[in-house]
Short mmCIF file of C-alpha atoms and ligand atoms in Angstrom, two decimals:
data_model
loop_
_atom_site.label_atom_id
_atom_site.label_comp_id
_atom_site.label_asym_id
_atom_site.label_seq_id
_atom_site.Cartn_x
_atom_site.Cartn_y
_atom_site.Cartn_z
CA UNK C 246 -0.33 44.41 9.83
CA UNK C 247 2.94 42.85 9.24
CA UNK C 248 5.57 41.52 11.57
CA UNK C 249 9.41 41.62 11.48
CA UNK C 250 11.91 40.01 13.73
CA UNK C 251 15.03 41.87 14.72
CA UNK C 252 17.83 40.99 17.11
CA UNK C 253 18.65 44.23 19.14
CA UNK C 254 20.42 44.78 22.32
CA UNK C 255 18.89 47.41 24.68
CA UNK C 256 21.46 49.93 23.52
CA UNK C 257 20.59 49.33 19.80
CA UNK C 258 17.03 49.67 20.51
CA UNK C 259 17.54 53.22 21.62
CA UNK C 260 18.66 54.16 18.24
CA UNK C 261 15.92 52.19 16.32
CA UNK C 262 13.63 54.64 14.54
CA UNK C 263 9.92 54.04 15.05
CA UNK C 264 6.77 55.93 15.73
CA UNK C 265 6.40 53.95 19.04
CA UNK C 266 8.61 51.78 21.13
CA UNK C 267 6.99 49.48 23.43
CA UNK C 268 9.23 47.99 26.06
CA UNK C 269 8.12 45.13 28.25
CA UNK C 270 9.44 45.39 31.75
CA UNK C 271 9.44 42.36 33.88
CA UNK C 272 9.88 42.09 37.73
CA UNK C 273 13.45 42.07 38.91
CA UNK C 274 14.90 43.65 35.66
CA UNK C 275 18.63 44.30 35.78
CA UNK C 276 19.31 47.67 34.42
CA UNK C 277 22.23 48.66 32.04
CA UNK C 278 23.51 52.18 31.39
CA UNK C 279 21.58 52.77 28.14
CA UNK C 280 19.07 55.60 28.04
CA UNK C 281 16.11 53.11 28.08
CA UNK C 282 17.36 51.28 31.28
CA UNK C 283 17.87 54.63 32.80
CA UNK C 284 14.42 55.69 32.08
CA UNK C 285 12.77 52.43 33.23
CA UNK C 286 14.82 52.52 36.49
CA UNK C 287 13.85 55.99 37.39
CA UNK C 288 10.19 55.37 36.61
CA UNK C 289 10.13 52.40 38.74
CA UNK C 290 12.07 54.00 41.61
CA UNK C 291 9.83 57.03 41.70
CA UNK C 292 6.77 54.85 41.79
CA UNK C 293 5.58 56.05 38.41
CA UNK C 294 5.66 52.68 36.80
CA UNK C 295 4.43 49.50 38.33
CA UNK C 296 5.69 46.29 36.83
CA UNK C 297 2.30 44.61 37.26
CA UNK C 298 1.13 43.05 33.79
CA UNK C 299 -0.52 45.76 31.77
CA UNK C 300 0.57 48.87 33.75
CA UNK C 301 1.65 51.60 31.38
CA UNK C 302 3.88 54.60 31.33
CA UNK C 303 4.25 56.67 28.16
CA UNK C 304 6.86 59.28 27.21
CA UNK C 305 7.21 61.49 24.15
CA UNK C 306 10.46 62.53 22.41
CA UNK C 307 12.67 61.24 24.99
CA UNK C 308 16.40 62.11 25.03
CA UNK C 309 18.64 59.37 23.71
CA UNK C 310 15.91 57.34 22.18
CA UNK C 311 15.23 57.52 18.56
CA UNK C 312 11.56 56.42 18.62
CA UNK C 313 8.91 59.23 18.84
CA UNK C 314 6.96 57.62 21.77
CA UNK C 315 8.13 55.25 24.37
CA UNK C 316 5.78 53.11 26.18
CA UNK C 317 7.05 51.15 29.17
CA UNK C 318 4.76 48.24 30.09
CA UNK C 319 4.85 46.28 33.25
CA UNK C 320 5.24 42.41 32.36
CA UNK C 321 4.92 40.98 35.83
CA UNK C 322 6.49 37.62 36.12
CA UNK C 323 6.99 37.37 32.39
CA UNK C 324 5.01 34.45 31.93
CA UNK C 325 3.04 34.01 28.57
CA UNK C 326 -0.24 35.10 30.22
CA UNK C 327 1.30 38.28 31.65
CA UNK C 328 2.98 38.96 28.30
CA UNK C 329 -0.37 38.71 26.70
CA UNK C 330 -1.93 41.15 29.27
CA UNK C 331 0.98 43.52 28.74
CA UNK C 332 0.95 43.46 24.94
CA UNK C 333 -2.86 43.81 25.00
CA UNK C 334 -2.82 46.89 27.13
CA UNK C 335 0.05 48.57 25.16
CA UNK C 336 -1.53 47.84 21.75
CA UNK C 337 -4.91 49.09 22.96
CA UNK C 338 -3.26 52.33 24.00
CA UNK C 339 -1.42 52.60 20.80
CA UNK C 340 -4.67 52.63 18.85
CA UNK C 341 -5.52 56.14 19.89
CA UNK C 342 -2.26 57.61 18.55
CA UNK C 343 -0.89 58.00 15.09
CA UNK C 344 1.79 55.23 15.10
CA UNK C 345 2.31 53.30 11.97
CA UNK C 346 5.54 51.54 12.83
CA UNK C 347 6.01 50.16 16.28
CA UNK C 348 8.87 48.27 17.82
CA UNK C 349 7.78 45.69 20.46
CA UNK C 350 10.85 45.11 22.69
CA UNK C 351 11.09 41.85 24.28
CA UNK C 352 14.88 42.19 24.99
CA UNK C 353 14.38 43.01 28.63
CA UNK C 354 12.80 39.62 29.23
CA UNK C 355 14.99 37.09 30.72
CA UNK C 356 14.77 34.68 27.96
CA UNK C 357 12.48 35.24 25.11
CA UNK C 358 11.57 31.50 24.45
CA UNK C 359 8.84 30.41 21.97
CA UNK C 360 6.02 30.65 24.47
CA UNK C 361 6.98 34.33 25.00
CA UNK C 362 7.28 35.30 21.42
CA UNK C 363 4.05 33.43 20.52
CA UNK C 364 2.17 35.09 23.28
CA UNK C 365 3.35 38.67 22.31
CA UNK C 366 2.68 38.29 18.63
CA UNK C 367 -0.72 36.53 18.99
CA UNK C 368 -1.82 39.36 21.55
CA UNK C 369 -0.57 41.95 19.02
CA UNK C 370 -2.63 40.51 16.20
CA UNK C 371 -5.53 40.10 18.65
CA UNK C 372 -5.83 43.89 19.47
CA UNK C 373 -5.16 44.87 15.91
CA UNK C 374 -7.90 42.73 14.41
CA UNK C 375 -11.01 44.34 12.93
CA UNK C 376 -13.65 42.70 11.01
CA UNK C 377 -14.13 44.49 7.67
CA UNK C 378 -15.65 42.27 5.01
CA UNK C 379 -19.41 43.41 5.18
CA UNK C 380 -18.66 47.06 5.98
CA UNK C 381 -19.00 49.57 3.18
CA UNK C 382 -16.21 51.93 4.75
CA UNK C 383 -13.96 49.70 6.84
CA UNK C 384 -11.89 51.54 9.32
CA UNK C 385 -8.13 51.39 8.21
CA UNK C 386 -5.86 50.57 11.03
CA UNK C 387 -2.97 53.12 11.35
CA UNK C 388 -0.44 50.61 12.75
CA UNK C 389 1.06 48.87 9.73
CA UNK C 390 4.30 47.34 10.85
CA UNK C 391 5.55 45.84 14.17
CA UNK C 392 9.22 45.01 14.65
CA UNK C 393 9.55 42.33 17.40
CA UNK C 394 12.90 42.95 18.92
CA UNK C 395 14.63 40.18 20.82
CA UNK C 396 18.06 39.93 22.51
CA UNK C 397 19.83 37.03 21.07
CA UNK C 398 18.20 33.62 21.56
CA UNK C 399 19.37 31.32 18.75
CA UNK C 400 15.95 29.89 18.22
CA UNK C 401 14.11 33.21 18.02
CA UNK C 402 13.58 33.05 14.29
CA UNK C 403 12.00 29.61 14.33
CA UNK C 404 9.79 30.72 17.26
CA UNK C 405 8.81 33.85 15.36
CA UNK C 406 7.98 31.96 12.21
CA UNK C 407 5.75 29.54 14.16
CA UNK C 408 3.98 32.36 15.80
CA UNK C 409 3.34 34.10 12.38
CA UNK C 410 1.94 30.76 11.05
CA UNK C 411 -0.36 30.51 14.03
CA UNK C 412 -1.57 34.18 13.59
CA UNK C 413 -2.40 33.62 9.94
CA UNK C 414 -4.41 30.56 11.11
CA UNK C 415 -6.18 32.42 13.78
CA UNK C 416 -7.09 35.23 11.45
CA UNK C 417 -8.51 33.07 8.75
CA UNK C 418 -10.67 31.25 11.42
CA UNK C 419 -11.93 34.61 12.83
CA UNK C 420 -12.66 35.90 9.26
CA UNK C 421 -14.89 33.06 8.24
CA UNK C 422 -16.48 32.71 11.82
CA UNK C 423 -17.42 36.41 11.84
CA UNK C 424 -18.91 36.52 8.41
CA UNK C 425 -22.78 36.62 8.56
CA UNK C 426 -24.55 33.32 7.42
CA UNK C 427 -25.51 34.85 4.02
CA UNK C 428 -21.86 35.57 3.32
CA UNK C 429 -20.70 32.21 4.73
CA UNK C 430 -22.95 29.53 3.17
CA UNK C 431 -21.76 25.85 2.92
CA UNK C 432 -20.86 26.69 -0.80
CA UNK C 433 -18.85 29.78 0.22
CA UNK C 434 -17.15 27.87 3.01
CA UNK C 435 -16.26 25.20 0.42
CA UNK C 436 -14.90 27.95 -1.61
CA UNK C 437 -12.55 28.94 1.18
CA UNK C 438 -11.40 25.45 1.48
CA UNK C 439 -10.61 25.32 -2.38
CA UNK C 440 -8.52 28.38 -1.84
CA UNK C 441 -6.52 26.60 0.77
CA UNK C 442 -6.16 23.78 -1.73
CA UNK C 443 -3.92 25.96 -3.81
CA UNK C 444 -1.31 26.10 -1.05
CA UNK C 445 1.74 23.87 -0.97
CA UNK C 446 0.89 20.25 0.15
CA UNK C 447 -2.79 21.09 0.66
CA UNK C 448 -5.55 19.46 -1.32
CA UNK C 449 -9.32 20.13 -1.13
CA UNK C 450 -12.09 18.00 -2.43
CA UNK C 451 -15.76 19.05 -2.08
CA UNK C 452 -18.67 16.64 -2.00
CA UNK C 453 -22.31 17.73 -2.58
CA UNK C 454 -25.70 16.27 -1.70
CA UNK C 455 -25.60 13.39 -4.32
CA UNK C 456 -22.16 12.13 -3.15
CA UNK C 457 -23.13 12.36 0.59
CA UNK C 458 -26.37 10.46 -0.22
CA UNK C 459 -24.24 7.82 -2.02
CA UNK C 460 -22.06 7.61 1.18
CA UNK C 461 -25.27 6.82 3.15
CA UNK C 462 -24.85 9.78 5.53
CA UNK C 463 -28.50 9.75 6.49
CA UNK C 464 -28.07 11.87 9.53
CA UNK C 465 -26.09 14.67 7.81
CA UNK C 466 -28.61 14.69 5.05
CA UNK C 467 -31.51 15.00 7.58
CA UNK C 468 -30.13 18.20 8.92
CA UNK C 469 -29.45 19.75 5.44
CA UNK C 470 -32.89 18.75 3.94
CA UNK C 471 -34.70 21.72 5.50
CA UNK C 472 -32.54 24.36 3.76
CA UNK C 473 -32.54 25.78 0.24
CA UNK C 474 -28.63 26.02 0.48
CA UNK C 475 -27.21 22.86 -0.65
CA UNK C 476 -24.97 20.96 1.77
CA UNK C 477 -21.23 20.64 1.19
CA UNK C 478 -18.85 18.00 2.61
CA UNK C 479 -15.33 19.43 2.71
CA UNK C 480 -12.39 16.92 2.56
CA UNK C 481 -9.03 18.69 3.10
CA UNK C 482 -5.61 16.94 3.11
CA UNK C 483 -2.21 18.25 4.22
CA UNK C 484 0.41 15.76 3.16
CA UNK C 485 3.56 16.71 4.94
CA UNK C 486 4.95 13.24 5.63
CA UNK C 487 5.35 9.84 3.68
CA UNK C 488 1.95 8.33 2.43
CA UNK C 489 2.27 5.52 4.86
CA UNK C 490 2.23 7.59 7.79
CA UNK C 491 -1.26 7.49 9.43
CA UNK C 492 -2.96 10.98 9.43
CA UNK C 493 -4.48 12.92 12.24
CA UNK C 494 -8.09 13.79 11.37
CA UNK C 495 -9.75 17.07 12.39
CA UNK C 496 -13.46 17.19 12.00
CA UNK C 497 -15.00 20.75 12.22
CA UNK C 498 -18.84 21.32 12.88
CA UNK C 499 -19.88 23.57 10.02
CA UNK C 500 -23.51 24.57 10.68
CA UNK C 501 -23.44 27.94 8.88
CA UNK C 502 -26.62 28.92 10.66
CA UNK C 503 -28.54 27.16 13.36
CA UNK C 504 -32.23 28.15 13.74
CA UNK C 505 -32.88 24.97 15.63
CA UNK C 506 -34.93 23.68 12.78
CA UNK C 507 -38.53 22.64 13.69
CA UNK C 508 -37.38 22.67 17.27
CA UNK C 509 -36.86 26.34 16.68
CA UNK C 510 -34.68 28.46 19.01
CA UNK C 511 -35.89 31.69 20.72
CA UNK C 512 -35.36 34.94 18.85
CA UNK C 513 -32.96 36.53 21.47
CA UNK C 514 -29.37 36.34 20.32
CA UNK C 515 -30.23 33.92 17.53
CA UNK C 516 -27.94 36.04 15.32
CA UNK C 517 -25.05 34.38 17.24
CA UNK C 518 -25.82 31.07 15.62
CA UNK C 519 -23.95 32.24 12.56
CA UNK C 520 -20.96 31.21 14.82
CA UNK C 521 -22.21 27.65 14.71
CA UNK C 522 -19.50 26.84 12.16
CA UNK C 523 -16.53 27.93 14.37
CA UNK C 524 -15.45 24.26 14.59
CA UNK C 525 -15.14 24.29 10.77
CA UNK C 526 -13.53 27.78 10.82
CA UNK C 527 -10.87 26.41 13.21
CA UNK C 528 -10.00 23.58 11.00
CA UNK C 529 -9.55 25.94 7.94
CA UNK C 530 -7.37 28.08 10.16
CA UNK C 531 -5.30 25.20 11.23
CA UNK C 532 -4.78 24.22 7.68
CA UNK C 533 -3.68 27.70 6.82
CA UNK C 534 -1.00 27.47 9.55
CA UNK C 535 0.04 23.96 8.43
CA UNK C 536 0.45 25.28 4.88
CA UNK C 537 2.52 28.06 6.39
CA UNK C 538 4.81 25.94 8.56
CA UNK C 539 4.99 22.82 6.48
CA UNK C 540 5.51 20.30 9.40
CA UNK C 541 6.24 16.64 8.59
CA UNK C 542 2.86 15.26 9.26
CA UNK C 543 -0.20 14.08 7.45
CA UNK C 544 -3.46 15.79 8.53
CA UNK C 545 -6.99 15.37 7.23
CA UNK C 546 -9.70 18.00 7.72
CA UNK C 547 -13.24 17.15 7.36
CA UNK C 548 -16.10 19.61 7.49
CA UNK C 549 -19.88 18.76 7.20
CA UNK C 550 -21.32 22.13 6.12
CA UNK C 551 -24.92 22.87 6.24
CA UNK C 552 -27.67 25.24 7.45
CA UNK C 553 -30.23 23.97 10.04
CA UNK C 554 -33.54 25.36 8.98
CA UNK C 555 -37.29 24.86 9.44
CA UNK C 556 -39.54 24.34 6.49
CA UNK C 557 -41.72 22.07 4.57
CA UNK C 558 -38.92 19.73 3.82
CA UNK C 559 -37.31 19.87 7.22
CA UNK C 560 -36.70 16.82 9.49
CA UNK C 561 -39.45 16.56 12.26
CA UNK C 562 -39.08 15.68 15.87
CA UNK C 563 -39.60 11.92 16.05
CA UNK C 564 -38.23 11.13 12.68
CA UNK C 565 -35.86 8.16 12.47
CA UNK C 566 -32.99 8.31 10.10
CA UNK C 567 -30.09 5.76 9.26
CA UNK C 568 -26.61 7.02 9.95
CA UNK C 569 -23.67 5.95 7.68
CA UNK C 570 -22.70 3.48 10.38
CA UNK C 571 -25.98 1.67 9.91
CA UNK C 572 -27.25 2.75 13.34
CA UNK C 573 -30.66 4.31 13.36
CA UNK C 574 -31.23 7.66 15.14
CA UNK C 575 -34.49 8.95 16.56
CA UNK C 576 -34.27 12.86 16.09
CA UNK C 577 -36.26 14.00 19.14
CA UNK C 578 -34.99 17.51 18.91
CA UNK C 579 -33.84 19.02 15.67
CA UNK C 580 -31.83 21.66 17.51
CA UNK C 581 -29.43 18.80 18.49
CA UNK C 582 -28.21 18.80 14.85
CA UNK C 583 -24.36 19.14 15.41
CA UNK C 584 -24.08 15.57 16.70
CA UNK C 585 -25.98 14.43 13.69
CA UNK C 586 -23.66 16.02 11.19
CA UNK C 587 -20.63 14.85 13.10
CA UNK C 588 -21.72 11.29 13.70
CA UNK C 589 -21.65 10.49 9.93
CA UNK C 590 -18.26 12.21 9.49
CA UNK C 591 -16.84 10.28 12.50
CA UNK C 592 -17.82 7.05 10.55
CA UNK C 593 -16.38 8.45 7.40
CA UNK C 594 -13.04 9.25 9.21
CA UNK C 595 -12.27 5.60 9.82
CA UNK C 596 -11.29 5.13 6.10
CA UNK C 597 -8.12 7.07 6.69
CA UNK C 598 -6.87 4.52 9.33
CA UNK C 599 -6.18 7.58 11.57
CA UNK C 600 -3.72 7.92 14.31
CA UNK C 601 -6.12 10.12 16.12
CA UNK C 602 -9.42 11.83 15.29
CA UNK C 603 -10.39 15.15 16.88
CA UNK C 604 -13.85 16.75 16.36
CA UNK C 605 -14.35 20.49 17.17
CA UNK C 606 -17.78 21.65 17.69
CA UNK C 607 -19.85 24.52 19.17
CA UNK C 608 -22.01 21.66 20.40
CA UNK C 609 -23.87 22.44 23.52
CA UNK C 610 -25.20 25.45 25.45
CA UNK C 611 -24.62 23.11 28.54
CA UNK C 612 -20.88 23.35 28.00
CA UNK C 613 -21.21 27.14 28.22
CA UNK C 614 -22.94 26.55 31.52
CA UNK C 615 -20.44 24.17 32.78
CA UNK C 616 -17.20 25.87 31.77
CA UNK C 617 -18.04 29.37 30.62
CA UNK C 618 -15.87 31.12 28.13
CA UNK C 619 -12.50 30.23 29.70
CA UNK C 620 -11.88 26.63 28.88
CA UNK C 621 -13.25 24.39 26.07
CA UNK C 622 -14.67 21.00 27.08
CA UNK C 623 -12.42 18.07 26.27
CA UNK C 624 -13.81 14.63 25.97
CA UNK C 625 -11.81 11.54 24.96
CA UNK C 626 -11.59 7.80 24.87
CA UNK C 627 -7.78 7.81 25.01
CA UNK C 628 -5.61 9.11 27.92
CA UNK C 629 -2.58 9.90 25.89
CA UNK C 630 -4.43 12.00 23.41
CA UNK C 631 -6.31 13.77 26.16
CA UNK C 632 -3.22 14.55 27.96
CA UNK C 633 -1.48 15.88 24.71
CA UNK C 634 -4.62 18.14 24.04
CA UNK C 635 -4.83 19.34 27.53
CA UNK C 636 -1.06 20.37 27.63
CA UNK C 637 -1.22 21.98 24.27
CA UNK C 638 -4.18 24.10 25.50
CA UNK C 639 -2.36 25.14 28.50
CA UNK C 640 0.81 26.10 26.79
CA UNK C 641 -0.89 28.12 23.98
CA UNK C 642 -3.21 29.99 26.33
CA UNK C 643 -6.11 28.25 24.66
CA UNK C 644 -6.94 25.92 27.60
CA UNK C 645 -9.55 23.09 27.78
CA UNK C 646 -10.87 20.91 30.60
CA UNK C 647 -11.27 17.10 30.59
CA UNK C 648 -14.87 15.97 31.11
CA UNK C 649 -16.14 12.50 32.07
CA UNK C 650 -17.53 9.90 29.69
CA UNK C 651 -19.04 7.38 32.14
CA UNK C 652 -21.45 4.94 30.30
CA UNK C 653 -24.12 5.85 32.83
CA UNK C 654 -24.41 9.18 31.14
CA UNK C 655 -25.73 7.41 27.99
CA UNK C 656 -28.89 6.05 29.76
CA UNK C 657 -31.08 8.90 28.57
CA UNK C 658 -30.23 8.36 24.93
CA UNK C 659 -32.24 5.13 24.89
CA UNK C 660 -35.50 4.97 22.89
CA UNK C 661 -38.10 2.29 21.87
CA UNK C 662 -38.01 3.50 18.32
CA UNK C 663 -34.37 3.56 17.10
CA UNK C 664 -30.91 2.34 18.11
CA UNK C 665 -30.36 5.78 19.90
CA UNK C 666 -32.05 9.07 20.35
CA UNK C 667 -30.23 12.31 19.56
CA UNK C 668 -31.01 13.95 22.96
CA UNK C 669 -31.23 12.79 26.54
CA UNK C 670 -32.53 15.14 29.45
CA UNK C 671 -31.26 18.46 30.34
CA UNK C 672 -28.89 17.22 32.97
CA UNK C 673 -25.26 16.92 31.88
CA UNK C 674 -26.12 18.05 28.42
CA UNK C 675 -22.50 18.40 27.20
CA UNK C 676 -21.67 14.92 28.40
CA UNK C 677 -24.73 13.20 26.80
CA UNK C 678 -23.86 14.83 23.55
CA UNK C 679 -20.24 13.43 23.80
CA UNK C 680 -21.73 10.12 24.62
CA UNK C 681 -23.79 10.14 21.54
CA UNK C 682 -20.65 10.97 19.40
CA UNK C 683 -18.54 8.35 21.18
CA UNK C 684 -20.92 5.66 19.68
CA UNK C 685 -19.67 6.63 16.27
CA UNK C 686 -15.97 6.95 17.03
CA UNK C 687 -14.52 3.56 15.70
CA UNK C 688 -11.69 1.98 17.44
CA UNK C 689 -9.35 4.98 16.97
CA UNK C 690 -8.05 7.40 19.60
CA UNK C 691 -10.88 10.07 19.63
CA UNK C 692 -11.32 13.37 21.26
CA UNK C 693 -14.14 15.92 21.09
CA UNK C 694 -13.76 19.56 21.82
CA UNK C 695 -16.85 21.56 22.75
CA UNK C 696 -16.01 25.03 21.98
CA UNK C 697 -19.60 26.52 22.47
CA UNK C 698 -18.28 28.82 25.16
CA UNK C 699 -14.94 29.70 23.87
CA UNK C 700 -15.23 30.13 20.04
CA UNK C 701 -16.73 33.62 20.19
CA UNK C 702 -17.66 36.41 22.50
CA UNK C 703 -21.08 38.01 22.79
CA UNK C 704 -22.12 41.42 24.00
CA UNK C 705 -20.18 44.61 23.24
CA UNK C 706 -17.04 42.76 21.96
CA UNK C 707 -19.07 40.30 19.88
CA UNK C 708 -16.77 38.46 17.57
CA UNK C 709 -14.97 35.19 16.96
CA UNK C 710 -11.86 34.37 19.09
CA UNK C 711 -10.04 32.09 16.62
CA UNK C 712 -10.00 29.40 19.25
CA UNK C 713 -9.06 26.56 19.29
CA UNK C 714 -6.55 27.20 16.50
CA UNK C 715 -3.77 27.77 18.94
CA UNK C 716 -4.49 24.56 20.91
CA UNK C 717 -4.84 22.49 17.67
CA UNK C 718 -1.66 23.76 16.09
CA UNK C 719 0.34 23.27 19.37
CA UNK C 720 -0.91 19.69 19.52
CA UNK C 721 -0.15 19.01 15.82
CA UNK C 722 3.38 20.48 15.95
CA UNK C 723 4.09 18.35 19.01
CA UNK C 724 3.40 15.20 16.98
CA UNK C 725 6.06 15.81 14.55
CA UNK C 726 8.58 13.09 15.10
CA UNK C 727 11.78 14.58 16.39
CA UNK C 728 14.42 14.79 13.72
CA UNK C 729 16.93 11.89 14.04
CA UNK C 730 20.30 13.64 13.93
CA UNK C 731 22.62 12.52 11.28
CA UNK C 732 25.23 10.19 12.92
CA UNK C 733 28.32 9.10 10.94
CA UNK C 734 27.86 5.46 9.98
CA UNK C 735 30.56 3.88 12.23
CA UNK C 736 29.00 5.56 15.32
CA UNK C 737 25.37 4.64 14.38
CA UNK C 738 24.08 1.80 16.71
CA UNK C 739 23.04 -1.34 14.81
CA UNK C 740 19.53 -1.21 16.18
CA UNK C 741 17.52 1.79 17.41
CA UNK C 742 16.12 0.88 20.76
CA UNK C 743 13.24 3.23 20.93
CA UNK C 744 10.88 3.45 18.00
CA UNK C 745 9.55 7.05 18.38
CA UNK C 746 6.42 6.35 16.37
CA UNK C 747 4.80 3.97 18.97
CA UNK C 748 5.10 6.43 21.94
CA UNK C 749 3.20 9.20 20.17
CA UNK C 750 -0.40 9.74 20.95
N1 LIG J 105 -25.24 25.29 18.30
C1 LIG J 105 -26.01 24.74 19.44
C2 LIG J 105 -25.17 24.96 20.69
C3 LIG J 105 -24.93 26.23 21.25
C4 LIG J 105 -25.98 26.91 21.92
C5 LIG J 105 -23.83 26.84 21.27
C6 LIG J 105 -25.86 28.21 22.42
C7 LIG J 105 -23.54 28.13 21.80
C8 LIG J 105 -24.61 28.86 22.43
C9 LIG J 105 -26.58 23.36 19.29
O1 LIG J 105 -26.78 22.92 17.97
C10 LIG J 105 -27.76 23.24 20.08
O2 LIG J 105 -28.66 23.84 19.79
N2 LIG J 105 -27.64 22.44 21.12
C11 LIG J 105 -28.67 22.21 21.93
C12 LIG J 105 -28.80 20.78 22.34
C13 LIG J 105 -30.20 20.48 22.98
C14 LIG J 105 -31.25 20.48 22.07
C15 LIG J 105 -30.07 18.95 23.66
C16 LIG J 105 -28.55 23.09 23.25
O3 LIG J 105 -27.47 23.15 23.73
O4 LIG J 105 -29.46 23.73 23.70
MN1 LIG J 106 -28.66 23.37 17.39
ZN1 LIG J 107 -25.85 23.92 16.51
#
């Protein structure tokens, strides 16, 4: 499906040819005298259309309207959340008809700001998405082309472009997350990273077992040693700013299948452990979006990719390994493998002298118990970073919730046989996992997003969500230093009083 932006007044929209015209109707709409306004006013007055988000009324071959079908959709308070509900409902209804070209009209909304346009376009692509890669006869979607119609705002094109960049990122993340583990091995994942490396300002470097051994990543190696599939350590760079600018580092857990290892998982729903690389997929997706949008930032993406398998070579409960940091770890449970691959990469991240490091991981079942599928868990050693991430999550409709990191939570990680154990008791499992990671987060601002509950859906709508690409991209774009306007030299003050770089998180 492709998108196009058009600036159309309500009158012009009436003469826009399309198979379907979807019109978002907010509460308190002021009506003009064009046929569309007349239709909407009549429908509301007669009680046939409610403006609650997602309520629909369809009409066919309507006088004065060039589009074959018109669908009026309630958009409630026109908040991004309501827009999402409305567009989801309309697009789902559209799936059952023949439409190839649709116009999504946002012109009736009071002011179609970035958040509005983004919510509409993301919702559109969400409902249109269908996984196809491993189907012999994939269903072909009828709807090919969506025209997003807005009424004037000067920044609409920029908002539209950003939303399209985001959608490309989400779709790439979903694609790799949804692929079965035998179609998304560490090597294949590295191949996806190499493909990204062909895009402007993106570079990909792939390390294998030998290099990882040389780095001393004993914890990462321990997880990978049970599998016939060789590990890959993916190092991505997006260089959008001067070399001297400290980068933001994203680390994505890339366990392409998590059996639990010797501490093997029960059979029920074990297939869903193909999604244990959703953190990695979100990093790939974010890089896709960065390549599209070319912001003035430096970003590093690090992905430890491996399977977690039982077998004659597999690491055993009680084994002690030495991490890259030098700390020894007693692996009491081989199913707590995410933190093992991540801890070595957190140590590795320090070499970039990062501005901030964010790891993204489907880390604990306990986080699913705590927060369900609505908000990701957010842990951080830095207030400003935590605030920025929480805000980015809320505004991009990809929310997270700050969790605690009191030192008392680390008590259970103590052991007689190593510097630290990889598990504590059952209580507060998502927090104790984060406490383990925190030991390896150097003196840089660090945040950990536990996306175990939000990265995919189970049951009848099983599939990846593409989260937290919206959150990450919103955060990153918020870190781009505001352009200093060109001031004629006479008017320029001798000294700038506020160095912007220091106030950024
Ligand atoms: N990948 C899982 C976490 C997970 C489980 C995510 C279920 C989503 C749904 C992780 O590697 C894991 O197995 N964690 C263990 C940790 C435990 C052994 C301390 C868990 O959560 O059970
Ligand atoms: Mn596990
Ligand atoms: Zn796992």
